[in-house]
Coordinates of C-alpha atoms in Angstrom, one line a residue:
Chain A
M1 CA -28.4 10.1 22.2
S2 CA -28.8 13.8 21.9
V3 CA -27.9 15.7 18.6
K4 CA -24.8 17.2 20.3
E5 CA -23.6 13.7 21.4
K6 CA -24.2 12.2 18.0
L7 CA -22.5 15.2 16.3
K8 CA -19.3 14.7 18.4
K9 CA -19.3 11.0 17.7
V10 CA -19.7 11.3 14.0
L11 CA -17.2 14.2 13.9
I12 CA -14.5 12.1 15.5
E13 CA -15.3 9.1 13.3
D14 CA -15.8 10.8 9.9
L15 CA -13.1 13.4 10.3
N16 CA -10.7 10.9 11.9
L17 CA -10.1 13.0 15.0
E18 CA -8.9 9.8 16.7
D19 CA -6.8 11.8 19.2
L20 CA -9.9 13.2 20.7
T21 CA -12.8 11.7 22.8
P22 CA -16.4 13.2 22.7
D23 CA -15.8 14.5 26.3
E24 CA -12.9 16.5 25.1
I25 CA -15.0 18.5 22.6
D26 CA -16.6 21.4 24.4
D27 CA -20.1 22.4 23.2
D28 CA -19.0 26.0 22.6
M29 CA -15.5 25.3 21.4
A30 CA -14.8 26.9 18.0
L31 CA -14.8 24.2 15.3
F32 CA -12.3 26.0 13.1
G33 CA -9.0 27.7 13.8
E34 CA -7.8 27.8 17.4
G35 CA -10.6 25.6 18.8
L36 CA -10.9 22.1 17.4
G37 CA -8.5 23.0 14.6
L38 CA -10.6 22.1 11.6
D39 CA -9.9 23.7 8.2
S40 CA -11.7 24.5 5.0
L41 CA -11.7 20.9 3.7
D42 CA -13.3 19.8 7.0
A43 CA -16.0 22.4 6.3
V44 CA -16.9 20.6 3.1
E45 CA -16.7 17.2 4.9
L46 CA -19.0 18.6 7.7
V47 CA -21.7 19.6 5.2
V48 CA -21.5 16.0 3.9
V49 CA -21.6 14.6 7.5
V50 CA -24.6 16.7 8.5
Q51 CA -26.6 15.6 5.4
K52 CA -25.6 11.9 5.7
H53 CA -26.2 11.4 9.4
F54 CA -29.0 14.0 10.1
G55 CA -30.7 14.4 6.7
V56 CA -30.2 18.1 6.9
E57 CA -28.8 20.1 4.0
I58 CA -26.6 23.1 4.4
K59 CA -27.4 24.9 1.2
D60 CA -24.9 27.8 1.1
M61 CA -22.3 29.8 3.0
E62 CA -24.9 32.2 4.2
E63 CA -26.6 29.4 6.0
G64 CA -23.5 27.4 6.8
R65 CA -21.3 30.1 8.3
P66 CA -23.4 30.7 11.5
A67 CA -24.2 27.0 11.8
L68 CA -20.7 25.8 11.6
Q69 CA -19.3 27.9 14.6
S70 CA -19.5 25.2 17.3
I71 CA -21.2 22.0 18.3
S72 CA -24.0 24.1 20.0
T73 CA -24.7 26.2 16.9
L74 CA -24.6 23.2 14.6
A75 CA -26.9 21.2 16.8
R76 CA -29.3 24.1 17.1
F77 CA -29.3 24.4 13.3
I78 CA -30.0 20.7 12.8
E79 CA -32.8 20.6 15.4
E80 CA -34.4 23.7 13.8
K81 CA -34.3 22.1 10.3
Q82 CA -35.5 18.8 11.5
G83 CA -38.4 20.5 13.2
Q84 CA -39.6 22.3 10.0
Chain B
M1 CA 23.3 1.8 -15.6
A2 CA 23.6 -0.2 -12.3
V3 CA 22.3 1.6 -9.2
N4 CA 23.1 1.0 -5.6
I5 CA 20.6 0.2 -2.9
Q6 CA 21.2 2.4 0.1
G7 CA 18.2 1.6 2.3
I8 CA 15.1 -0.6 2.6
G9 CA 11.8 -0.1 4.3
A10 CA 9.1 -2.8 4.4
V11 CA 5.8 -3.3 6.1
G12 CA 3.5 -6.3 5.6
G13 CA 2.0 -9.4 7.1
F14 CA 5.4 -10.3 8.6
G15 CA 5.6 -7.1 10.6
C16 CA 7.4 -3.8 10.2
G17 CA 11.0 -3.1 9.1
V18 CA 14.0 -5.0 7.6
E19 CA 14.7 -7.0 10.8
A20 CA 11.1 -8.3 10.9
L21 CA 11.4 -9.3 7.3
R22 CA 14.7 -11.0 7.9
N23 CA 13.3 -12.9 10.9
A24 CA 10.3 -14.0 8.9
L25 CA 12.5 -15.3 6.1
R26 CA 14.6 -17.3 8.6
Q27 CA 11.3 -19.0 9.8
G28 CA 10.3 -19.6 6.1
S29 CA 6.7 -18.6 6.5
V30 CA 4.4 -16.4 8.6
P31 CA 0.9 -17.5 9.7
P32 CA -1.7 -15.3 8.0
R33 CA -4.4 -13.6 10.1
Q34 CA -7.9 -15.1 10.1
V35 CA -10.2 -12.4 8.8
T36 CA -14.0 -12.5 9.1
L37 CA -16.0 -10.9 6.4
E38 CA -19.7 -10.2 7.1
H39 CA -22.2 -10.8 4.4
P40 CA -25.8 -9.5 4.8
G41 CA -28.1 -12.4 5.8
E42 CA -25.3 -15.0 5.8
A43 CA -22.9 -16.4 8.4
G44 CA -19.5 -14.5 8.6
E45 CA -16.9 -15.9 6.2
E46 CA -13.4 -16.6 7.6
F47 CA -10.4 -16.7 5.4
P48 CA -6.6 -16.1 5.8
A49 CA -4.9 -12.8 4.8
Y50 CA -1.5 -11.3 5.3
L51 CA -2.4 -7.8 6.6
A52 CA -0.1 -4.9 7.5
A53 CA -0.3 -2.7 10.6
T54 CA 0.8 1.0 10.3
G55 CA 1.0 2.0 14.0
E56 CA 4.7 2.5 13.7
L57 CA 4.1 5.5 11.4
E58 CA 3.4 7.7 14.4
R59 CA 7.1 7.4 15.2
F60 CA 7.7 9.5 12.1
I61 CA 4.6 11.7 11.6
P62 CA 2.2 13.2 14.2
K63 CA -1.1 11.4 14.5
R64 CA -3.1 14.6 13.7
E65 CA -1.3 14.9 10.3
L66 CA -2.3 11.4 9.4
R67 CA -6.0 11.9 9.8
R68 CA -6.8 12.5 6.2
I69 CA -4.4 9.7 5.0
D70 CA -5.9 6.3 4.3
H71 CA -4.5 2.9 5.0
F72 CA -3.0 2.6 1.5
S73 CA -1.1 5.8 1.8
K74 CA -0.2 5.1 5.4
M75 CA 1.5 1.8 4.3
T76 CA 3.3 3.8 1.6
L77 CA 4.4 6.5 4.0
L78 CA 5.6 3.9 6.5
G79 CA 7.6 2.0 3.9
A80 CA 9.1 5.3 2.6
C81 CA 10.0 6.5 6.1
L82 CA 11.6 3.2 7.0
A83 CA 13.7 3.2 3.8
L84 CA 14.8 6.8 4.4
E85 CA 15.7 6.0 8.0
D86 CA 17.6 2.9 6.9
A87 CA 19.6 5.1 4.5
A88 CA 20.2 7.8 7.2
L89 CA 18.2 10.3 5.1
L90 CA 15.5 11.3 7.5
D91 CA 17.4 14.5 8.3
G92 CA 18.8 17.0 5.8
D93 CA 17.9 18.2 2.3
R94 CA 15.7 15.8 0.4
S95 CA 14.9 18.1 -2.5
R96 CA 16.7 16.0 -5.1
I97 CA 15.2 12.6 -4.1
G98 CA 12.6 11.5 -6.7
V99 CA 9.7 9.3 -5.8
V100 CA 8.5 6.3 -7.9
V101 CA 5.6 4.2 -6.6
A102 CA 4.3 1.0 -8.1
S103 CA 0.9 -0.4 -7.4
G104 CA -1.1 -3.2 -9.0
Y105 CA -4.5 -2.2 -7.6
G106 CA -4.1 1.3 -6.2
P107 CA -6.1 2.5 -3.1
L108 CA -8.9 -0.1 -3.4
K109 CA -10.6 0.5 0.0
T110 CA -10.9 4.2 -0.4
T111 CA -12.0 3.9 -4.1
F112 CA -14.8 1.6 -3.2
S113 CA -15.8 3.6 -0.1
F114 CA -16.1 6.7 -2.3
L115 CA -18.1 4.8 -4.9
D116 CA -20.4 3.3 -2.2
S117 CA -21.0 6.8 -0.7
Y118 CA -21.8 8.1 -4.2
L119 CA -24.2 5.2 -4.9
D120 CA -25.8 5.3 -1.5
F121 CA -26.2 9.0 -0.9
G122 CA -25.5 10.7 -4.3
Y123 CA -23.1 13.4 -5.4
S124 CA -23.8 15.8 -2.6
C125 CA -22.8 13.3 0.1
S126 CA -19.6 12.0 -1.4
S127 CA -16.6 12.7 0.7
P128 CA -14.0 15.0 -0.9
T129 CA -11.3 13.4 1.2
H130 CA -12.2 9.9 0.0
F131 CA -12.2 11.2 -3.6
S132 CA -8.7 12.8 -3.3
N133 CA -7.3 9.7 -1.7
S134 CA -8.9 7.4 -4.3
V135 CA -6.7 8.5 -7.1
H136 CA -3.7 6.2 -7.7
N137 CA -1.0 8.8 -7.1
A138 CA -2.4 10.1 -3.8
A139 CA 0.0 7.9 -1.9
A140 CA 3.1 9.3 -3.7
A141 CA 1.7 12.8 -3.2
H142 CA 1.4 12.2 0.6
V143 CA 5.0 10.9 0.6
A144 CA 6.2 14.0 -1.2
M145 CA 4.3 16.4 1.0
Q146 CA 5.1 14.8 4.4
L147 CA 8.7 14.0 3.7
K148 CA 9.5 17.2 1.7
L149 CA 10.6 15.3 -1.4
T150 CA 10.3 17.9 -4.1
A151 CA 12.0 16.2 -7.1
P152 CA 10.0 14.3 -9.8
N153 CA 7.2 12.1 -8.6
L154 CA 5.5 9.3 -10.5
T155 CA 3.1 6.4 -9.8
V156 CA 3.1 3.4 -12.2
T157 CA 0.3 0.8 -12.5
Q158 CA 0.7 -2.2 -14.7
F159 CA -0.9 -4.9 -12.5
D160 CA 1.7 -7.8 -11.9
M161 CA 4.3 -6.0 -13.9
S162 CA 4.0 -2.7 -11.9
V163 CA 7.3 -3.2 -10.0
P164 CA 9.7 -3.9 -12.9
S165 CA 8.0 -1.3 -15.0
A166 CA 8.3 1.4 -12.3
L167 CA 11.9 0.4 -11.6
M168 CA 12.7 1.1 -15.2
T169 CA 11.7 4.7 -14.7
A170 CA 13.7 5.0 -11.4
L171 CA 16.8 3.7 -13.2
Q172 CA 16.2 6.1 -16.1
W173 CA 15.9 9.1 -13.8
L174 CA 19.2 8.3 -12.1
A175 CA 20.9 7.7 -15.5
E176 CA 19.7 11.1 -16.7
D177 CA 21.0 12.7 -13.5
R178 CA 17.5 14.2 -13.0
V179 CA 17.7 13.3 -9.3
D180 CA 20.4 12.3 -6.8
Q181 CA 18.4 9.4 -5.4
V182 CA 15.1 7.7 -6.0
L183 CA 12.8 6.6 -3.3
F184 CA 11.4 3.6 -5.2
G185 CA 8.7 1.3 -3.8
A186 CA 5.5 -0.6 -4.3
V187 CA 2.3 -0.9 -2.3
D188 CA -1.0 -2.8 -2.5
E189 CA -3.8 -3.2 -0.1
Y190 CA -6.5 -5.8 0.8
C191 CA -10.2 -4.8 0.8
A192 CA -13.5 -6.7 1.1
V193 CA -14.3 -6.2 -2.6
L194 CA -10.9 -7.8 -3.5
R195 CA -11.8 -10.7 -1.3
Y196 CA -15.2 -11.0 -3.1
C197 CA -13.5 -11.0 -6.5
R198 CA -10.9 -13.5 -5.5
R199 CA -13.5 -15.8 -4.1
Q200 CA -15.4 -15.7 -7.4
F201 CA -12.2 -16.4 -9.4
F202 CA -10.4 -18.9 -7.2
G203 CA -13.0 -20.3 -4.8
A204 CA -11.6 -22.6 -2.0
G205 CA -8.1 -22.2 -3.4
E206 CA -7.8 -19.1 -1.3
Q207 CA -7.9 -20.9 2.1
G208 CA -4.1 -21.6 2.2
P209 CA -1.6 -22.7 3.2
L210 CA 0.3 -20.8 0.5
A211 CA 2.6 -23.3 -1.3
P212 CA 4.3 -21.2 -4.0
L213 CA 6.2 -24.0 -5.7
E214 CA 3.2 -26.3 -6.1
L215 CA 2.8 -24.6 -9.4
A216 CA -0.2 -26.4 -10.8
R217 CA -2.4 -25.8 -7.7
Q218 CA -4.2 -22.6 -6.6
T219 CA -2.9 -21.9 -3.1
A220 CA -2.6 -18.1 -3.1
V221 CA -3.4 -16.2 0.1
V222 CA -4.2 -12.5 -0.2
G223 CA -1.8 -10.1 1.2
E224 CA -0.9 -6.4 1.4
G225 CA 2.0 -4.2 2.3
A226 CA 4.6 -1.8 1.1
A227 CA 8.3 -2.2 0.3
F228 CA 10.6 0.8 -0.5
F229 CA 14.2 1.3 -1.5
V230 CA 16.6 4.2 -1.6
L231 CA 18.4 3.9 -4.9
A232 CA 21.4 5.9 -5.9
R233 CA 24.0 6.2 -8.7
P234 CA 26.9 3.7 -8.8
E235 CA 29.5 6.1 -7.4
S236 CA 27.5 6.3 -4.1
A237 CA 27.8 3.9 -1.2
A238 CA 25.8 0.7 -1.3
A239 CA 24.4 -0.9 1.8
Y240 CA 22.6 -3.8 0.1
G241 CA 24.4 -4.4 -3.2
R242 CA 23.2 -3.1 -6.5
I243 CA 20.5 -3.5 -9.2
D244 CA 22.3 -4.3 -12.5
G245 CA 19.2 -4.1 -14.7
V246 CA 15.6 -4.8 -15.3
C247 CA 13.8 -6.2 -18.4
L248 CA 10.2 -6.8 -19.3
G249 CA 8.7 -9.1 -21.9
N250 CA 6.2 -11.7 -22.8
H251 CA 7.4 -15.3 -22.6
Q252 CA 5.0 -16.4 -25.3
R253 CA 6.4 -14.0 -27.9
R254 CA 10.1 -14.1 -26.8
P255 CA 10.9 -16.6 -24.1
V256 CA 12.7 -15.2 -21.1
R257 CA 16.5 -16.0 -20.9
L258 CA 17.4 -16.6 -17.4
P259 CA 21.0 -16.0 -16.3
E260 CA 22.6 -19.4 -15.9
T261 CA 24.7 -18.7 -12.8
D262 CA 22.5 -16.3 -10.8
G263 CA 20.6 -17.4 -7.8
L264 CA 16.9 -17.2 -8.6
I265 CA 14.0 -15.7 -6.5
V266 CA 10.7 -16.3 -8.2
G267 CA 7.5 -14.4 -7.5
A268 CA 5.4 -17.5 -7.6
D269 CA 2.6 -16.8 -5.1
G270 CA 0.2 -19.7 -5.5
H271 CA -1.6 -18.5 -8.6
H272 CA -1.8 -21.6 -10.9
R273 CA -2.3 -19.5 -14.0
C274 CA 1.1 -17.9 -13.4
G275 CA 2.5 -21.2 -12.2
V276 CA 2.5 -22.7 -15.7
W277 CA 5.1 -20.1 -16.8
Y278 CA 7.4 -20.7 -13.8
Q279 CA 7.1 -24.5 -14.5
Q280 CA 8.6 -23.9 -18.0
V281 CA 11.7 -22.1 -16.9
I282 CA 12.7 -23.2 -13.4
T283 CA 12.6 -27.0 -13.7
G284 CA 15.8 -28.4 -12.4
R285 CA 17.0 -25.1 -10.8
Q286 CA 17.2 -24.2 -7.2
V287 CA 14.9 -21.3 -6.5
A288 CA 13.6 -19.3 -3.6
A289 CA 9.9 -18.3 -3.4
C290 CA 9.1 -16.2 -0.4
A291 CA 5.3 -15.5 -0.8
P292 CA 4.5 -17.5 2.4
V293 CA 6.2 -14.6 4.3
Y294 CA 4.0 -11.8 2.8
G295 CA 1.2 -13.2 0.8
S296 CA -0.1 -12.8 -2.8
F297 CA -0.5 -9.3 -4.3
P298 CA 1.0 -7.5 -7.3
A299 CA 3.4 -5.2 -5.3
A300 CA 4.9 -8.3 -3.6
A301 CA 7.5 -8.3 -6.4
A302 CA 9.1 -5.5 -4.5
F303 CA 9.3 -7.7 -1.4
D304 CA 11.2 -10.3 -3.6
L305 CA 13.6 -7.5 -4.5
A306 CA 14.0 -6.7 -0.7
V307 CA 14.7 -10.4 -0.1
A308 CA 17.4 -10.3 -2.8
A309 CA 19.0 -7.2 -1.4
L310 CA 19.0 -8.7 2.1
A311 CA 20.5 -11.9 0.7
L312 CA 23.3 -10.0 -1.0
R313 CA 24.1 -8.1 2.1
D314 CA 24.0 -11.2 4.3
G315 CA 25.7 -13.4 1.7
N316 CA 23.2 -16.2 1.8
L317 CA 19.8 -17.1 0.5
T318 CA 17.6 -20.0 1.5
V319 CA 16.3 -21.9 -1.5
D320 CA 13.8 -24.7 -2.1
E321 CA 14.3 -27.5 -4.6
P322 CA 11.0 -27.3 -6.5
P323 CA 8.5 -28.6 -5.7
G324 CA 8.7 -28.2 -1.9
G325 CA 11.7 -29.9 -0.4
D326 CA 13.9 -28.8 2.5
G327 CA 15.3 -25.3 2.5
Q328 CA 19.0 -24.9 2.3
A329 CA 21.3 -21.9 2.4
V330 CA 23.5 -21.1 -0.6
D331 CA 26.2 -18.5 -1.1
V332 CA 25.1 -15.7 -3.4
S333 CA 26.9 -12.9 -5.1
R334 CA 24.5 -12.5 -8.1
L335 CA 20.7 -12.8 -7.9
A336 CA 17.7 -12.5 -10.3
C337 CA 14.1 -11.8 -9.3
L338 CA 11.6 -13.3 -11.8
K339 CA 7.9 -12.4 -11.8
F340 CA 5.3 -13.9 -14.2
A341 CA 1.8 -12.6 -14.9
A342 CA -1.0 -14.9 -16.0
G343 CA -0.6 -14.0 -19.7
G344 CA 3.1 -14.9 -19.8
E345 CA 4.3 -11.3 -19.2
Y346 CA 7.5 -11.3 -17.2
G347 CA 9.7 -9.0 -15.4
L348 CA 13.3 -9.9 -14.6
I349 CA 15.4 -7.8 -12.2
R350 CA 19.1 -8.7 -11.8
L351 CA 21.2 -7.8 -8.8
S352 CA 24.8 -8.3 -7.6
R353 CA 26.8 -7.7 -4.5

């Protein structure tokens, strides 16, 4: 399973987005606001999800803001961190 | 001050709503579900449990808004919505409806999930949503926010005595005119840790069938659910009769004085350590014990209250001659609900038509 596929799966499970399937989450859809509709509390949950399921720590907003834009940006961030 | 019961909402192992409860009471018992609990390195363990489904909640609240709400709070919300619907209060201004929630255990599943995540992954990987849902008054907060109930809001926990204790507060708020109505209810949930604890304490006694009036034997079967009531001052209309009063005490220090002529619903639920107290006071009396309809858990005392309210509206109550015996219907105009805890603590709620 690719990082993107796993991300979509754990997002649905851990954020209880039960009204969505992985196929309905577009790779470049905005995670917050108009896109997937996540909010600030989800951002905190996302940091936990990424550390728990991928072993990657998002240390601060400077690092997190560009990473948490979409599935694509988050997957790229995870892959980069895992490769270091 | 007596208060009127304007609406009831209930969800439990018997199903969802007042009609489901009434149908289950007519049958006398409900078969519990067989639950399998996995233990690492062992065969799965099967045991009976009365579990509640909350799918009906989507009739009242959009699914997306429920995603941060755990099972404990969903049961609470569903019981609350059903009670408001039954009292025709789902529309209109609810700003002077207070909320009082009783729970013996609180949100067990979420509390242990949060603790597990903390122990397994540390502080940085502990879910903030799990934490916020793990506090006891989270369910009452969800009720207030989702249903726009902006009057006072309180959660009361006193294990087996949670229901009569919380009811005292509800009656007091109405007596003080702090609120126009109180959405009063009780909720408890099952979780795997609870099963583990009960197995340690009660062993094979938890396999059922639940025989509430075999008072010397451990026959309890774990359950979960929520039962809610809309309570209002005596000048209002009553759909289910009225609550005349509630008292708490300890039978060892000052023995409970049961009303001679009231029909009696006992909260005997198969726990033999509580059974000894019932044995002392109900011998020779016709009583109803309805735990085989919803199972054994502290908040079940609110289901006894719902049974009493239904009986008052319908004008009959099916009683059993202890121990066991054939059920028979008796006319009722006054009822009392009696709940004992293992240490002899008791709660007595009196109702009339």
